[in-house]
CSV table of C-alpha atoms in Angstrom, one decimal:
chain,number,residue,atom,x,y,z
T,1,MET,CA,90.8,118.3,79.3
T,2,ALA,CA,94.3,117.3,78.1
T,3,PHE,CA,96.0,118.6,75.0
T,4,LYS,CA,98.2,117.0,72.4
T,5,LEU,CA,100.4,118.5,69.7
T,6,ASN,CA,101.4,116.1,66.9
T,7,GLY,CA,100.4,113.2,69.1
T,8,SER,CA,102.5,114.3,72.1
T,9,PRO,CA,100.9,115.5,75.3
T,10,LEU,CA,101.1,119.1,76.3
T,11,ALA,CA,101.1,120.0,79.9
T,12,VAL,CA,98.9,123.0,80.9
T,13,ASP,CA,100.9,125.9,82.4
T,14,VAL,CA,104.1,124.7,80.9
T,15,ALA,CA,105.8,126.5,78.0
T,16,PHE,CA,106.0,124.5,74.7
T,17,LYS,CA,107.6,124.7,71.3
T,18,THR,CA,106.0,123.7,68.0
T,19,SER,CA,107.9,121.7,65.3
T,20,ASP,CA,108.8,125.0,63.5
T,21,GLY,CA,110.6,126.2,66.6
T,22,THR,CA,108.0,128.7,67.8
T,23,GLN,CA,108.0,129.0,71.6
T,24,TYR,CA,104.7,129.5,73.4
T,25,PRO,CA,104.4,130.7,77.0
T,26,ALA,CA,103.1,128.6,79.9
T,27,ASN,CA,99.7,130.3,80.0
T,28,TRP,CA,99.0,130.0,76.3
T,29,LEU,CA,96.9,126.9,76.5
T,30,ARG,CA,94.7,128.5,79.1
T,31,LEU,CA,94.3,131.8,77.2
T,32,SER,CA,94.0,130.7,73.6
T,33,THR,CA,90.7,130.0,71.9
T,34,ALA,CA,89.8,126.6,70.5
T,35,ASP,CA,90.3,128.0,66.9
T,36,GLU,CA,93.9,129.1,67.8
T,37,LYS,CA,94.7,125.7,69.2
T,38,THR,CA,93.3,124.0,66.2
T,39,ALA,CA,95.3,126.2,63.9
T,40,LEU,CA,98.5,124.9,65.5
T,41,GLY,CA,97.3,121.3,65.3
T,42,ILE,CA,96.6,121.1,69.0
T,43,THR,CA,93.8,118.6,69.8
T,44,GLU,CA,91.8,118.2,73.0
T,45,VAL,CA,91.5,114.7,74.4
T,46,ALA,CA,89.3,113.7,77.3
T,47,ASP,CA,91.1,113.1,80.6
T,48,ASP,CA,91.4,109.5,81.7
T,49,PRO,CA,88.5,108.6,84.0
T,50,VAL,CA,89.2,108.7,87.7
T,51,TYR,CA,87.6,105.9,89.7
T,52,ASP,CA,86.9,105.9,93.4
T,53,SER,CA,89.6,103.6,94.8
T,54,ARG,CA,87.3,102.4,97.6
T,55,PHE,CA,85.2,100.6,95.0
T,56,TYR,CA,87.3,100.3,91.8
T,57,TRP,CA,90.7,99.3,90.7
T,58,GLY,CA,92.6,102.0,88.7
T,59,ASN,CA,91.3,100.6,85.4
T,60,GLY,CA,87.7,100.9,86.4
T,61,THR,CA,87.1,97.2,87.3
T,62,ALA,CA,84.9,96.9,90.4
T,63,LYS,CA,86.6,95.4,93.4
T,64,THR,CA,85.2,92.3,95.0
T,65,LEU,CA,82.5,93.1,97.5
T,66,THR,CA,82.8,89.9,99.6
T,67,ASP,CA,85.7,88.2,101.3
T,68,THR,CA,87.7,85.7,99.3
T,69,ASN,CA,89.4,82.6,100.6
T,70,GLU,CA,92.7,82.5,98.8
T,71,VAL,CA,93.8,79.3,96.9
T,72,ASP,CA,96.9,78.4,95.1
T,73,GLU,CA,97.3,77.3,91.4
T,74,ASN,CA,96.1,73.8,92.3
T,75,GLY,CA,92.9,75.1,94.0
T,76,ASP,CA,94.3,74.3,97.5
T,77,PRO,CA,93.7,76.7,100.3
T,78,VAL,CA,96.5,79.2,101.0
T,79,LEU,CA,97.4,79.0,104.7
T,80,ASP,CA,99.2,81.5,106.8
T,81,GLU,CA,102.2,80.7,109.1
T,82,ASN,CA,99.7,79.5,111.8
T,83,GLY,CA,97.8,77.2,109.4
T,84,ASN,CA,94.8,79.5,109.0
T,85,GLN,CA,93.1,80.1,105.7
T,86,VAL,CA,94.3,83.3,104.1
T,87,VAL,CA,91.3,85.6,103.4
T,88,THR,CA,91.4,88.7,101.3
T,89,LEU,CA,88.9,91.2,102.6
T,90,GLY,CA,86.2,92.4,100.2
T,91,VAL,CA,85.1,96.0,99.9
T,92,LYS,CA,82.2,95.5,102.4
T,93,SER,CA,84.5,94.1,105.1
T,94,VAL,CA,87.0,97.0,104.6
T,95,LEU,CA,84.2,99.6,104.8
T,96,LYS,CA,82.7,98.1,107.9
T,97,ALA,CA,86.1,98.0,109.6
T,98,GLN,CA,86.5,101.7,108.7
T,99,GLU,CA,83.2,102.4,110.3
T,100,LYS,CA,84.2,100.6,113.5
T,101,ASP,CA,87.4,102.7,113.5
T,102,ILE,CA,85.5,105.9,113.1
T,103,ALA,CA,83.0,105.0,115.8
T,104,GLY,CA,85.9,104.0,118.1
T,105,SER,CA,87.6,107.3,117.5
T,106,LEU,CA,84.4,109.3,118.2
T,107,LEU,CA,83.8,107.3,121.4
T,108,ALA,CA,87.4,107.6,122.6
T,109,ARG,CA,87.0,111.3,123.1
T,110,TYR,CA,84.6,110.7,126.0
T,111,ASP,CA,86.0,107.4,127.4
T,112,TRP,CA,87.3,109.4,130.4
T,113,TYR,CA,83.7,109.9,131.6
T,114,VAL,CA,83.3,106.1,131.7
T,115,VAL,CA,86.5,105.7,133.6
T,116,ARG,CA,85.6,108.4,136.0
T,117,LYS,CA,82.2,106.7,136.6
T,118,ALA,CA,83.9,103.4,137.3
T,119,GLU,CA,86.4,104.9,139.6
T,120,LYS,CA,84.5,107.6,141.4
T,121,SER,CA,80.8,106.8,140.7
T,122,THR,CA,80.5,110.2,139.1
T,123,ALA,CA,77.5,110.3,136.7
T,124,ILE,CA,78.2,110.5,133.0
T,125,PRO,CA,76.4,113.7,131.7
T,126,THR,CA,73.2,112.8,129.8
T,127,ALA,CA,74.4,114.6,126.7
T,128,ILE,CA,77.5,112.4,126.6
T,129,SER,CA,75.7,109.2,127.2
T,130,THR,CA,73.2,110.1,124.5
T,131,TYR,CA,76.0,110.9,122.1
T,132,ARG,CA,77.8,107.7,122.8
T,133,ASP,CA,74.7,105.6,122.3
T,134,GLY,CA,74.0,107.5,119.1
T,135,VAL,CA,77.5,106.8,117.8
T,136,ARG,CA,77.1,103.1,118.5
T,137,THR,CA,73.6,103.1,116.8
T,138,ALA,CA,74.9,105.0,113.8
T,139,CYS,CA,77.8,102.6,113.4
T,140,THR,CA,75.5,99.6,113.5
T,141,THR,CA,73.1,101.2,111.0
T,142,ARG,CA,75.9,102.1,108.7
T,143,GLU,CA,77.2,98.6,108.7
T,144,THR,CA,73.7,97.3,107.9
T,145,GLU,CA,73.5,99.8,105.1
T,146,ILE,CA,76.8,98.5,103.7
T,147,ASN,CA,75.7,94.9,104.0
T,148,ASN,CA,72.4,95.7,102.2
T,149,CYS,CA,74.2,96.9,99.1
T,150,ALA,CA,73.8,94.2,96.4
T,151,ASP,CA,76.4,95.6,94.1
T,152,THR,CA,79.1,98.2,93.6
T,153,ALA,CA,76.7,100.7,92.1
T,154,ALA,CA,74.6,100.5,95.3
T,155,LEU,CA,77.7,101.2,97.5
T,156,VAL,CA,78.7,104.1,95.4
T,157,THR,CA,75.2,105.6,95.8
T,158,LEU,CA,75.2,104.9,99.5
T,159,TYR,CA,78.5,106.8,99.9
T,160,GLY,CA,77.2,109.7,97.8
T,161,SER,CA,74.7,112.4,98.4
T,162,THR,CA,71.4,113.6,97.0
T,163,GLU,CA,70.9,117.2,95.9
T,164,LYS,CA,67.6,118.9,96.4
T,165,ASP,CA,67.2,122.7,96.0
T,166,GLY,CA,70.9,123.2,96.2
T,167,VAL,CA,71.3,121.3,99.4
T,168,TYR,CA,73.3,118.1,99.4
T,169,THR,CA,72.2,115.4,101.9
T,170,PRO,CA,74.4,112.3,102.5
T,171,ASN,CA,72.7,109.0,101.5
T,172,MET,CA,74.2,107.2,104.5
T,173,THR,CA,73.1,107.5,108.1
T,174,GLN,CA,75.3,110.2,109.8
T,175,TYR,CA,77.0,110.0,113.1
T,176,PRO,CA,75.5,112.4,115.7
T,177,ASP,CA,77.0,115.8,116.3
T,178,ASP,CA,79.6,116.0,119.0
T,179,PRO,CA,77.8,117.6,122.1
T,180,ASN,CA,80.9,119.8,122.8
T,181,SER,CA,81.4,121.3,119.4
């Protein structure tokens, strides 16, 4: 919660002075009761909502889910320096690119096994092959889950978790556990 005195914001953990000159210590807002605050004319106001920037602009407006071909004020396509249509990526494309980056990072840890196999014909351990296959499968599944979301609310739910008996389970398919951790 935020606090105001005579319409001016009061920062928590910062000393303040009332209009009659009385100085209050930095911890006063935390330690005082609601009645004490009211007696001084301090009001509580709700904090501004915070929106997940993956899905919403700062004012709470949902970002576009699909890619947008940019056009100028006349409706003509905006082209880049090579003459290609300028496209602004939508939320789904951004999230799928992030999934590819995550999968690439997870796979990169064990790329040396693949190089060793190519150079020396040394077998890749089964646990590593299984893990790498699992990473690729999870990435593909996660991209499909993203594509299947019809609206922003569905994406927010997908990236959230479900609580049952105090245990939180992610709603989205998870990457496999690293075999060496």
